[in-house]
Short mmCIF file of C-alpha atoms in Angstrom, two decimals:
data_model
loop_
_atom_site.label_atom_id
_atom_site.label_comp_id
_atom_site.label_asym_id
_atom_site.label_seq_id
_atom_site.Cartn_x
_atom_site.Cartn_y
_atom_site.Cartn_z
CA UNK A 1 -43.90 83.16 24.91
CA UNK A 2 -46.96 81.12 24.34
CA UNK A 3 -46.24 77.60 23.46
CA UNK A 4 -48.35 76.72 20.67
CA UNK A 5 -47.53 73.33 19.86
CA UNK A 6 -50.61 70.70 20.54
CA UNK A 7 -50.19 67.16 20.36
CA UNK A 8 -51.99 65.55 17.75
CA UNK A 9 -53.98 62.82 18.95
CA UNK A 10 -55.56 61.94 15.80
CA UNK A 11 -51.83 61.80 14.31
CA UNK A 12 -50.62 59.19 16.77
CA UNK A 13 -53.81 57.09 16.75
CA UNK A 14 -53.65 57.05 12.78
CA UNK A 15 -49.85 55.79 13.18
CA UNK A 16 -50.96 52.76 14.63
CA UNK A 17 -51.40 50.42 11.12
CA UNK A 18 -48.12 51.85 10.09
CA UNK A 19 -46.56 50.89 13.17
CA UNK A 20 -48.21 47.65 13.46
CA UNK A 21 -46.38 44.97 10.93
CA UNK A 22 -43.44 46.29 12.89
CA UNK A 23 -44.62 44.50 15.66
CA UNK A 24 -43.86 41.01 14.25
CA UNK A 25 -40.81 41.50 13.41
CA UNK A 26 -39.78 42.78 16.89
CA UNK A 27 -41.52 39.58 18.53
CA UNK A 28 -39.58 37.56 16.09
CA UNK A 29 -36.32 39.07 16.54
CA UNK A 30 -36.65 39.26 20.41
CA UNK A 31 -38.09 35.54 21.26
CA UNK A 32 -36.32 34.11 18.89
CA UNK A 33 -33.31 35.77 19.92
CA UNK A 34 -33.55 34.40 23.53
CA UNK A 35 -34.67 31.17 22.56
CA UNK A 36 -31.23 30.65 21.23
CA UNK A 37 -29.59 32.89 24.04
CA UNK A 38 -31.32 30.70 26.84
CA UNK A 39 -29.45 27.61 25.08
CA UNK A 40 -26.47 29.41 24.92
CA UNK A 41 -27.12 30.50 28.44
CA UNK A 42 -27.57 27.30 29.84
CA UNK A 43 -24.64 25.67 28.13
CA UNK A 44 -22.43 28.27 28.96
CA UNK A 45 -23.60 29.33 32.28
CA UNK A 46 -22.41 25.78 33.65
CA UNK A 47 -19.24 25.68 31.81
CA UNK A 48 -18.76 28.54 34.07
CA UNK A 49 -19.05 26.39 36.94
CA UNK A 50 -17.54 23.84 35.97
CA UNK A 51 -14.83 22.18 37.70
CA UNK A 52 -12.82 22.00 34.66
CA UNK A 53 -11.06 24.67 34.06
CA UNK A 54 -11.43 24.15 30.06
CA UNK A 55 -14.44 24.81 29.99
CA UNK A 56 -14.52 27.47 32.68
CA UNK A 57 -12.07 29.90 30.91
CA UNK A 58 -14.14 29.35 27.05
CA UNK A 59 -17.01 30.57 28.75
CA UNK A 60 -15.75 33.52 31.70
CA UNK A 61 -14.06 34.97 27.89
CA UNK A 62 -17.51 35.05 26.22
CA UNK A 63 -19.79 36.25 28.75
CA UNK A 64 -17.15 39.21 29.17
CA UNK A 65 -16.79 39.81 25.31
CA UNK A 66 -20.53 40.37 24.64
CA UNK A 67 -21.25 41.69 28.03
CA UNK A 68 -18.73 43.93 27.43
CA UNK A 69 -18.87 45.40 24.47
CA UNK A 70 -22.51 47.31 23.10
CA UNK A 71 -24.81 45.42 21.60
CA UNK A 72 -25.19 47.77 18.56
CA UNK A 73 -21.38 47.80 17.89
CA UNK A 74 -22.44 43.64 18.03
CA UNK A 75 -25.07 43.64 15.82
CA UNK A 76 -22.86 46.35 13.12
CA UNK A 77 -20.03 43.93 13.26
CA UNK A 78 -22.48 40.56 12.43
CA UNK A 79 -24.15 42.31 10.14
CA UNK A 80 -21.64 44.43 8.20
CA UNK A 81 -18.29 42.98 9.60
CA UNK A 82 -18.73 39.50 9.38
CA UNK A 83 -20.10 38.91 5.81
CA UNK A 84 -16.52 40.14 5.03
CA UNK A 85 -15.25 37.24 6.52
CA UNK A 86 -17.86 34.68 5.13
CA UNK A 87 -18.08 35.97 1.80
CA UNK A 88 -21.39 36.48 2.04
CA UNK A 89 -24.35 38.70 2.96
CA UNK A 90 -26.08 37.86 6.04
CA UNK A 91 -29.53 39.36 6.15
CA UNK A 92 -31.10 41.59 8.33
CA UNK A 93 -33.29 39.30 10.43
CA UNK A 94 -30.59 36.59 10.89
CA UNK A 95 -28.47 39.33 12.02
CA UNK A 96 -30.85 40.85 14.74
CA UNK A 97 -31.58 37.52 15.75
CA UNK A 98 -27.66 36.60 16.39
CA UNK A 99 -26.89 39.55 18.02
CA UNK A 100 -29.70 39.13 20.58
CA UNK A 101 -28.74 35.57 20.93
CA UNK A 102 -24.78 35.89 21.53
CA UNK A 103 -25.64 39.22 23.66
CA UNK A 104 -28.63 38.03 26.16
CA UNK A 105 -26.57 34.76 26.34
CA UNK A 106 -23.80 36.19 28.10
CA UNK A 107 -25.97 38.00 30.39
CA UNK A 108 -28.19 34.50 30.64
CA UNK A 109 -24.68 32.75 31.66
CA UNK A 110 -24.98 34.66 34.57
CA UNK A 111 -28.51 34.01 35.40
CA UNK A 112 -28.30 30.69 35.07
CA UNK A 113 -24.77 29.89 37.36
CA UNK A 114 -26.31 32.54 40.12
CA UNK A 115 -29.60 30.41 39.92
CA UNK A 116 -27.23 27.31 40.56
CA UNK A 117 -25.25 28.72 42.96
CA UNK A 118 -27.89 30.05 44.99
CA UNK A 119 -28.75 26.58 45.88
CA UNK A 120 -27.61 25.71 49.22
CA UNK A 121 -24.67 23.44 49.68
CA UNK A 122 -26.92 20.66 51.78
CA UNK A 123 -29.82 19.98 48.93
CA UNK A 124 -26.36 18.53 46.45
CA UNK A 125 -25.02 16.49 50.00
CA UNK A 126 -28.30 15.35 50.77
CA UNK A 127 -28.65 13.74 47.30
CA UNK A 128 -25.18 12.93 46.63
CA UNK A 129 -25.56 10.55 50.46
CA UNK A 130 -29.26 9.21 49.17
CA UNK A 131 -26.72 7.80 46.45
CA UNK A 132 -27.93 9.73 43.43
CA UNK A 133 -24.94 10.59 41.04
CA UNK A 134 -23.86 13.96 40.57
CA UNK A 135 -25.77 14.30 36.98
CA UNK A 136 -28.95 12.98 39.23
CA UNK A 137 -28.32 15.31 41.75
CA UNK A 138 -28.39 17.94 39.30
CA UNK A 139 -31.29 16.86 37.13
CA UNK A 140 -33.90 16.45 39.98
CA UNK A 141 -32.79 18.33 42.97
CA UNK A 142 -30.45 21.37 41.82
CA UNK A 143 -31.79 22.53 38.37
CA UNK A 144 -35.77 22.56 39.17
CA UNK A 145 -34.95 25.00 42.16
CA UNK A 146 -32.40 26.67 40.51
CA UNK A 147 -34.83 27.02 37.52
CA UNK A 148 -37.67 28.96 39.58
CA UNK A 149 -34.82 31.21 41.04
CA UNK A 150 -34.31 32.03 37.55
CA UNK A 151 -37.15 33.32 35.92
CA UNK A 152 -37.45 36.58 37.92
CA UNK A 153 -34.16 37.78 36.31
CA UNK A 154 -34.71 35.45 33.09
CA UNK A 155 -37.77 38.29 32.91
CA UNK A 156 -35.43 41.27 33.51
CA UNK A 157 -33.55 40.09 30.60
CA UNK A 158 -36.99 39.13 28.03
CA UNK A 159 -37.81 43.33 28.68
CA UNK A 160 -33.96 44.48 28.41
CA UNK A 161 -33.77 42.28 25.22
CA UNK A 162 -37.21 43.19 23.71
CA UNK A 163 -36.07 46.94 24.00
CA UNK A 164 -32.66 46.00 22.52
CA UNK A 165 -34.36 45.36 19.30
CA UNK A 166 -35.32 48.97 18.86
CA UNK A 167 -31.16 49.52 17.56
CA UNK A 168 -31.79 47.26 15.09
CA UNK A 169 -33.68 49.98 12.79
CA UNK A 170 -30.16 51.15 12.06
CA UNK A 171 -29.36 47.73 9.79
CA UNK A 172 -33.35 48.56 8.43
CA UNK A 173 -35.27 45.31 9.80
CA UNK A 174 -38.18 46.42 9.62
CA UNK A 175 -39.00 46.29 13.88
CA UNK A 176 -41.14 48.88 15.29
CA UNK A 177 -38.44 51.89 15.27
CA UNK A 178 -38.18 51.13 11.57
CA UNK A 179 -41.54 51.38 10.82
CA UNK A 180 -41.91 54.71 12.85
CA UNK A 181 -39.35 56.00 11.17
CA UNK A 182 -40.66 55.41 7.73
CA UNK A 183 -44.03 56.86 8.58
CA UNK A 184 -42.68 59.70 9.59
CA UNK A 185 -40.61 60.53 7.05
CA UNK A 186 -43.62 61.28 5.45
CA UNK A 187 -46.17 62.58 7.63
CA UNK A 188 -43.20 64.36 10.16
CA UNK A 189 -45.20 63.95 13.34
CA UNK A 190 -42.42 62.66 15.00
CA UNK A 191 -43.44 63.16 18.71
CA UNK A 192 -46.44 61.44 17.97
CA UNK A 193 -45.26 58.56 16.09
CA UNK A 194 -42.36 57.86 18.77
CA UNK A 195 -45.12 58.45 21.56
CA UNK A 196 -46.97 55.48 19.94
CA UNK A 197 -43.72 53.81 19.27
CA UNK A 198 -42.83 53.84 23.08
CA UNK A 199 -46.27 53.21 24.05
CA UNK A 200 -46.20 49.76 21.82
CA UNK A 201 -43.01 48.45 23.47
CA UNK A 202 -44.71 49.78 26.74
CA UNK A 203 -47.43 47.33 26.25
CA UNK A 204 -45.23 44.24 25.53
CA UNK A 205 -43.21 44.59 28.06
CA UNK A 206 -46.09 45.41 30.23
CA UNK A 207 -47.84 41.96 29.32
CA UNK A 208 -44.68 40.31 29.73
CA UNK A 209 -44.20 41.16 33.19
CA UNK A 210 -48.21 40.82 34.27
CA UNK A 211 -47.56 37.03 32.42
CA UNK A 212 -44.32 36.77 35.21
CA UNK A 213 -46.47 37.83 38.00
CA UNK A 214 -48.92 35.21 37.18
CA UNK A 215 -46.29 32.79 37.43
CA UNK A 216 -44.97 34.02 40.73
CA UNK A 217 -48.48 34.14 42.03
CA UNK A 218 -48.94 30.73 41.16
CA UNK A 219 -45.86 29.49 43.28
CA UNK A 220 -44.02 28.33 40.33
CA UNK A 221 -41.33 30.70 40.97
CA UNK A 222 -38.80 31.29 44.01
CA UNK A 223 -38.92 29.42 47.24
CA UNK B 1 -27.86 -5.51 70.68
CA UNK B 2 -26.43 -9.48 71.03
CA UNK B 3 -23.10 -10.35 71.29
CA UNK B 4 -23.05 -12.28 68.65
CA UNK B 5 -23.82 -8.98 65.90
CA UNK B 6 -20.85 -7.33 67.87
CA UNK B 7 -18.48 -10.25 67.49
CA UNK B 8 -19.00 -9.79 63.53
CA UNK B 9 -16.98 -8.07 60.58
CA UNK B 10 -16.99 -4.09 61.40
CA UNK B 11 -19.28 -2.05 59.03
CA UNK B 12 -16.91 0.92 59.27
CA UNK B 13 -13.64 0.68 59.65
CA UNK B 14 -11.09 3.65 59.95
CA UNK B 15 -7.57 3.66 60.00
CA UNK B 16 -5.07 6.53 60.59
CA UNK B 17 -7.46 9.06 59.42
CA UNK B 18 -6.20 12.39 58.77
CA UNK B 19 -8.11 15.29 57.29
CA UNK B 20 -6.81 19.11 56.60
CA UNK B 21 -8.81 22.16 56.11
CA UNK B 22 -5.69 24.12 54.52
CA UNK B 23 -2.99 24.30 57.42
CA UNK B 24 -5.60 23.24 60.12
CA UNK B 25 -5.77 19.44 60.98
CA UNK B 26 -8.79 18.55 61.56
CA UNK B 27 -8.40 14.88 62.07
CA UNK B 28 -5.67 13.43 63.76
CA UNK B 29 -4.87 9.81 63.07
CA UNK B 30 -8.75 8.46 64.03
CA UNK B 31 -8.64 4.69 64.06
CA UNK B 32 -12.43 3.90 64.52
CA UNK B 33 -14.39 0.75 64.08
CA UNK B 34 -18.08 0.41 64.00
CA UNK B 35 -19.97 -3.29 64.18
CA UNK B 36 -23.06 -4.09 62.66
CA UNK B 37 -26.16 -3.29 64.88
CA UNK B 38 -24.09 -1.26 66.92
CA UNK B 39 -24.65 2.54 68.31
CA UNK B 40 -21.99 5.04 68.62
CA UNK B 41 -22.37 8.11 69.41
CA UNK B 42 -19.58 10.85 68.90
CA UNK B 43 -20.06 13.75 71.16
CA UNK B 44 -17.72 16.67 71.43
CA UNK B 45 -17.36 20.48 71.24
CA UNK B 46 -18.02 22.30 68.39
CA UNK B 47 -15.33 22.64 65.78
CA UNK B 48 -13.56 19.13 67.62
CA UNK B 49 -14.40 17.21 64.12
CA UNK B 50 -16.97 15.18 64.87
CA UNK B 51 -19.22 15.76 61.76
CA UNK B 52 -15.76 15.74 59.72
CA UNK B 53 -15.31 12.49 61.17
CA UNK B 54 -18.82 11.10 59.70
CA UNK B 55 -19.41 13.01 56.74
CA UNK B 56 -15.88 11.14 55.99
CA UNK B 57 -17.75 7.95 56.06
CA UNK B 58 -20.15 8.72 52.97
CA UNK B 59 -17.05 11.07 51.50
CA UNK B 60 -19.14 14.50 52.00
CA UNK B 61 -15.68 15.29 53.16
CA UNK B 62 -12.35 14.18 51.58
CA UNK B 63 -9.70 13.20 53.61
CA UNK B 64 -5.92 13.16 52.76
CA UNK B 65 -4.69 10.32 54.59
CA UNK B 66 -5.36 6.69 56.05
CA UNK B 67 -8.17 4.77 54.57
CA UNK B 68 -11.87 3.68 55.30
CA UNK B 69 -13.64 0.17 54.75
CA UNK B 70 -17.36 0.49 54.89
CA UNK B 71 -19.16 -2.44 54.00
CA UNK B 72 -16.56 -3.72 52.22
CA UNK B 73 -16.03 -0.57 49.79
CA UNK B 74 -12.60 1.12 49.96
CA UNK B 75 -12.29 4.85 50.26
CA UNK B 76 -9.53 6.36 49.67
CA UNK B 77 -7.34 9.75 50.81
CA UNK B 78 -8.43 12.74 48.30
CA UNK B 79 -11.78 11.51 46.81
CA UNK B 80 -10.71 8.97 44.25
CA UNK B 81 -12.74 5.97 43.84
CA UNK B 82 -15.56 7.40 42.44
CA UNK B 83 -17.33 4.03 41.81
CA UNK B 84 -16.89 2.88 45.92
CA UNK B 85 -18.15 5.81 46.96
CA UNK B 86 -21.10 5.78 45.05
CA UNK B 87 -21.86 2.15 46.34
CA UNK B 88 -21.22 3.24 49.93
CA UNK B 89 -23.64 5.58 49.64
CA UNK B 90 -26.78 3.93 48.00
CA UNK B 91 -25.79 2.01 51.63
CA UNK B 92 -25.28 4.77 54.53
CA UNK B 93 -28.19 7.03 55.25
CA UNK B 94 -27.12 10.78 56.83
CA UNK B 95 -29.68 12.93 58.18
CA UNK B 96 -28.57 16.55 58.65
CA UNK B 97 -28.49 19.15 61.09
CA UNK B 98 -30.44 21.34 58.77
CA UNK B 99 -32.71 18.44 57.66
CA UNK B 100 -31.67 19.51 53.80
CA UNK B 101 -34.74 17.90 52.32
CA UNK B 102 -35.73 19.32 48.97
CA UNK B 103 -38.23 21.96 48.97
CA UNK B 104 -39.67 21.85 45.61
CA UNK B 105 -41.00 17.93 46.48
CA UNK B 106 -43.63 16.60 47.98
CA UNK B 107 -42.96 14.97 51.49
CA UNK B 108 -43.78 11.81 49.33
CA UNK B 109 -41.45 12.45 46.72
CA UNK B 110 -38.61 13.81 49.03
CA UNK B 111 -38.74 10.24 50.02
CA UNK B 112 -38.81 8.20 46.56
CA UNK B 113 -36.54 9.86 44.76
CA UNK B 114 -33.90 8.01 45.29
CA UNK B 115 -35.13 4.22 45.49
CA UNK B 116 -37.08 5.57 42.03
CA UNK B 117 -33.62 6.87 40.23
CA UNK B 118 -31.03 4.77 42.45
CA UNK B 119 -32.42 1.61 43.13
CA UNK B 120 -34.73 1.83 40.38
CA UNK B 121 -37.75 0.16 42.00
CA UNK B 122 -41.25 0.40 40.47
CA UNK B 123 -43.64 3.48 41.36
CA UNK B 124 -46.05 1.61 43.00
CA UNK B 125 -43.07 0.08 45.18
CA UNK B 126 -41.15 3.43 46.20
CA UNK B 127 -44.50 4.67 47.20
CA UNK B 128 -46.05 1.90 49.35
CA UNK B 129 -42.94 1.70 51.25
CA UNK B 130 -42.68 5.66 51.28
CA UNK B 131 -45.82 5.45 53.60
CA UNK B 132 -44.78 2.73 55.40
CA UNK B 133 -41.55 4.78 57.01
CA UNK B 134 -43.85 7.60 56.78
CA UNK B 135 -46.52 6.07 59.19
CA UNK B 136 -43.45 4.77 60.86
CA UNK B 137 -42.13 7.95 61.62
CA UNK B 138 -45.59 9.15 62.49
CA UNK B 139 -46.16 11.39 59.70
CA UNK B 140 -48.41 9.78 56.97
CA UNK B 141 -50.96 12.30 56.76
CA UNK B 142 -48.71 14.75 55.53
CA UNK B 143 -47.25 12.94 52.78
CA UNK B 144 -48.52 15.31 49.69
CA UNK B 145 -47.45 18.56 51.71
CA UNK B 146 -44.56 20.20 51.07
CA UNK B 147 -41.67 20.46 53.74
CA UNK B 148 -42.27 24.01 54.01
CA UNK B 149 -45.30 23.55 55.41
CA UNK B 150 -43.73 21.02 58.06
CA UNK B 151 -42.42 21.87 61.38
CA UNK B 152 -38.63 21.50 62.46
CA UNK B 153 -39.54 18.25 63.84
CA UNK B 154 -41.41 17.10 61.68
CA UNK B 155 -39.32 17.79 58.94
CA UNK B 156 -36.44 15.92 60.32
CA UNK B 157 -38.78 12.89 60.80
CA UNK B 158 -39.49 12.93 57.07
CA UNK B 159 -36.09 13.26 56.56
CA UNK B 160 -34.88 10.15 58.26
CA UNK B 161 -37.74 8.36 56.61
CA UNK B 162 -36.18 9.60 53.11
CA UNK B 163 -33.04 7.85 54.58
CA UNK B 164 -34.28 5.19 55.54
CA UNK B 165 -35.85 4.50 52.33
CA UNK B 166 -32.96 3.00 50.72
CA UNK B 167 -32.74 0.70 53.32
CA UNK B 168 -29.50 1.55 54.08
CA UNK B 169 -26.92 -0.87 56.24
CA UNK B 170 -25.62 2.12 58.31
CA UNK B 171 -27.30 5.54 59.18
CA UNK B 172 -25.29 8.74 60.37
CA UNK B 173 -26.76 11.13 62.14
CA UNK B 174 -25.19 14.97 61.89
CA UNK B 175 -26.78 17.25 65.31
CA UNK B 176 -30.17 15.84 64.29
CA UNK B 177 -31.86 17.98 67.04
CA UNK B 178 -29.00 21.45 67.24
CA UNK B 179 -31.74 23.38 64.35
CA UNK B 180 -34.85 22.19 65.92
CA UNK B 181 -37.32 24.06 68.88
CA UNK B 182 -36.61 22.81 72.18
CA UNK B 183 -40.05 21.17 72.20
CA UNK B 184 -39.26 19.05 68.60
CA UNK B 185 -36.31 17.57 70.10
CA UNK B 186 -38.36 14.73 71.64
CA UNK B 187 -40.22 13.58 68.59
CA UNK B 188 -37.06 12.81 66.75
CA UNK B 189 -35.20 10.92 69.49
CA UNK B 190 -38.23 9.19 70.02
CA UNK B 191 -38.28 8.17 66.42
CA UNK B 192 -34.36 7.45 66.91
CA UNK B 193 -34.23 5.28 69.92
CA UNK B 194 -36.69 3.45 67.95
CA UNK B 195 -34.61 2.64 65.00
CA UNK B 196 -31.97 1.77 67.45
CA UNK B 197 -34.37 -0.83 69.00
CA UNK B 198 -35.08 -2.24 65.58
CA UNK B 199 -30.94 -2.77 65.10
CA UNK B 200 -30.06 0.10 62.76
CA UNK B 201 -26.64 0.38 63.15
CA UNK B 202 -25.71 4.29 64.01
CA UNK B 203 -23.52 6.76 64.12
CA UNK B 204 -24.74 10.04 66.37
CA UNK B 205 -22.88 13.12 66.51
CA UNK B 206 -25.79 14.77 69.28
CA UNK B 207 -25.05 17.20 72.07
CA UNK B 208 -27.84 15.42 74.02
CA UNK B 209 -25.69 14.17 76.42
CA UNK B 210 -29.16 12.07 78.23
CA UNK B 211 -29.45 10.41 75.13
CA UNK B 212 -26.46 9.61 74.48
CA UNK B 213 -26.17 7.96 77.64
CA UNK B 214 -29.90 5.79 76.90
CA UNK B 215 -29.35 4.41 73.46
CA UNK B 216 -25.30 4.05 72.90
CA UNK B 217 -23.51 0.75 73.01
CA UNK B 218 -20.40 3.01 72.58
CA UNK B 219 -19.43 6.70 73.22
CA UNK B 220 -16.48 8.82 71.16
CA UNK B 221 -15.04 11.87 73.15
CA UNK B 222 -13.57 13.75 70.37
CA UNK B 223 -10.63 16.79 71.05
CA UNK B 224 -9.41 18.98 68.90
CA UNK B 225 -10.00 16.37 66.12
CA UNK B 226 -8.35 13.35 67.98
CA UNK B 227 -10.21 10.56 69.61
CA UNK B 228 -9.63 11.58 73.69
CA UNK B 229 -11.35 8.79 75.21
CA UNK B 230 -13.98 5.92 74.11
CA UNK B 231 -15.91 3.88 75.95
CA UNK B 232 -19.25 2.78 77.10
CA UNK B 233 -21.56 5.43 78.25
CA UNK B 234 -22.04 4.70 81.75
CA UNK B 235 -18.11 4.80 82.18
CA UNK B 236 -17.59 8.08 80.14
CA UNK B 237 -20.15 10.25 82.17
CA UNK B 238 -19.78 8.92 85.23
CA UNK B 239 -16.54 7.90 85.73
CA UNK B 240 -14.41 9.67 83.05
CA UNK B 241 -10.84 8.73 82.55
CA UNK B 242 -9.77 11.49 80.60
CA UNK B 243 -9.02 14.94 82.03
CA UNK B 244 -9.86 16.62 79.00
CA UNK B 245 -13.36 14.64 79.09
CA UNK B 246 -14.32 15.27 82.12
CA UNK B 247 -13.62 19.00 81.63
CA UNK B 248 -15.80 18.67 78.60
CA UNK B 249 -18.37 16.77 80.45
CA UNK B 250 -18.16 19.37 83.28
CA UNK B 251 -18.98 22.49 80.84
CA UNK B 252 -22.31 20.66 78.96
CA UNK B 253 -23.82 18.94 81.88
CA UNK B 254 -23.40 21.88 84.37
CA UNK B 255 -26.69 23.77 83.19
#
């Protein structure tokens, strides 16, 4: 049988305004997401190390609950599940944002006690005889090493994160998957609207990790 | 080294030390006392306990019972004391085995980070006496490369430089020369003997058995984490009282 199907060219090129203001909201939902998850990442990836076991156990429970558990069941539950219990309507943006926040936090957590950890015993001794406190050791000697360590996988998680968005169509923010899907409820060139659709995330991701190469190029990164 | 330095108050004082890595004792009851301006070096084989025994002194290492004086600051068995400890160490300088200096710093700033954030001297100060130890040391030119662009040897001179910055009142020295190429090891004695010269007081842990025997006032046999046999260098290596030191002895020299 002769396939007869052709892909449209003119119909995926012509999606590109619809598909467009969806780009906005996915860069808002996905930075400012991880904005908040870095904090969150931070704060909680050192509780994890802490010596204290309060604050160790708070924070080994919520890196394992939103690891654990999909991020679209996370962002159903904020956005459906927990107006319930606030009495309130939480709207669709908040929601997205939230859900990447609590979710790349957890996975952050991580990031950020492997960065510290990978730091080898003798740079905290060597500071800690110099006389610098503990804080000091951390704040000048641990952290901007652990930091550079960091960003490689701090990267993995911007892409993982920015793609993570694309679920959020289902609580209709309008992100790029949303707007696809409206256009093509009309026009029904669906393979060539998701083409375009992928090829959008495709290219920022793709910037974001040429911007991470930079940085590596430049030195600012490893050692 | 005058008498009259050794005839004062000890800098370090140890008493009944005793240190345990779960059920292994690393440190059996070390009584060890150290005078100002003198040189002691600990020598030993490895795993005896001899950089247990001075990274005790700056409490890198907690130890569960007996007590140290240094300079007048108590420490005490499991760590607490927080606020001696900190004072002891703005005033004992360590350099490492593994030189430890901090790789995302210039040599320059490897060396006045701590008089900037510890002693809290002016810019301008930290760095005019940062090239001062650094020509001292013989390595001023290099002072806005990083350490990864250092040799071994060179390295460890910046290191004791960094040390040396906070001018400290006692300086321990962890296998200085064990990580570095056979032809480094010179260069950092050199720079070594030279701070002994000047009156540092010091505490070497060193299998360089020919040093040992040039610059100590005092040498520490350690066995199996108990002081075997002490005693000025000249009488340790060549006429040893212990049997276990001179089967020691026997084993490093014979190459």
């Amino acid at each position: 049988m002769e396939v007869t199907f052709q892909f449209d060219w003119a119909a995926a090129f012509g999606s590109i305004p619809h598909l467009l203001p969806g780009i906005p909201w996915t860069l808002l939902i996905s930075f400012g997401g991880l904005a908040i998850g870095f904090v969150i990442g931070i704060v909680f990836g050192l509780m994890r190390i802490s010596r204290s076991r309060w604050l160790r156990l708070p924070a080994i429970l919520y890196i394992e609950v939103f690891r654990g558990t999909p991020i679209l069941v996370q962002v159903l539950f904020i956005f459906y599940g927990l107006p319930q219990l606030l009495g309130g309507p939480i709207n669709a943006l908040t929601a997205g944002i939230a859900a990447i926040a609590v979710n790349s936090g957890a996975y952050i957590s991580e990031v950020v006690r492997g960065g510290v950890q990978s730091i080898e015993r003798g740079q905290r001794e060597a500071s800690l005889s110099l006389g610098l406190s503990r804080t000091q050791a951390f704040r000048y000697v641990i952290w901007p090493q652990a930091f550079r360590r960091m960003i490689p996988p701090l990267g993995n998680q911007g892409i993982i994160s920015i793609k993570d968005t694309s679920l959020f169509s289902v609580i209709g923010v309008g992100e790029l998957v949303r707007q696809g899907q409206i256009y093509i409820a009309t026009t029904f060139t669906a393979l060539e609207v998701y083409f375009m659709v992928a090829m959008l995330y495709l290219a920022i991701t793709w910037s974001l990790s040429l911007l991470l190469r930079q940085l590596e190029r430049r030195g600012l990164v490893g050692q | 080294m005058t008498e009259s330095q050794h005839d004062s108050q000890p800098i370090v004082r140890m008493q009944k030390l005793n240190k345990h890595f779960g059920s292994l004792h690393v440190l059996k009851n070390i009584d060890l006392e150290v005078k100002p301006g003198e040189v002691v070096v600990v020598i030993g084989a490895s795993g005896s306990g001899k950089s247990t025994l001075i990274r005790c002194i700056n409490g890198l290492e907690e130890f569960q019972d007996g007590h140290i004086v240094v300079d007048g600051h108590n420490l005490v068995p499991h760590g607490k004391g927080a606020k001696a400890l900190q004072r002891i160490r703005t005033e004992v300088g360590m350099v490492f085995q593994q030189f430890n200096l901090f790789p995302h710093l210039s040599v320059r700033d490897n060396v006045t980070l701590a008089p900037l954030k510890v002693r809290g001297v002016s810019a301008a100060q930290a760095n005019e006496s940062a090239e001062r130890l650094l020509d001292r040391v013989g390595i001023r030119d290099q002072a806005d490369k990083y350490p990864s662009q250092l040799s071994g040897g060179q390295q460890q001179r910046v290191a004791l430089a960094r040390a040396l910055a906070m001018e400290p009142r006692l300086m321990l020295f962890d296998e200085p020369t064990s990580a570095l190429d056979p032809e480094m090891i010179g260069e950092v004695l050199d720079a070594m003997r030279e701070l002994a010269r000047e009156g540092m007081t010091m505490i070497i842990v060193t299998h360089e058995m020919g040093f040992a025997r040039e610059v100590a006032d005092r040498v520490i046999y350690i066995h199996q984490g108990e002081i075997a046999e002490e005693a000025a260098p000249e009488r340790i290596f060549d006429e040893p009282q212990d049997e276990r030191t001179r089967n020691f002895l026997a084993r490093v020299l014979k190459h």
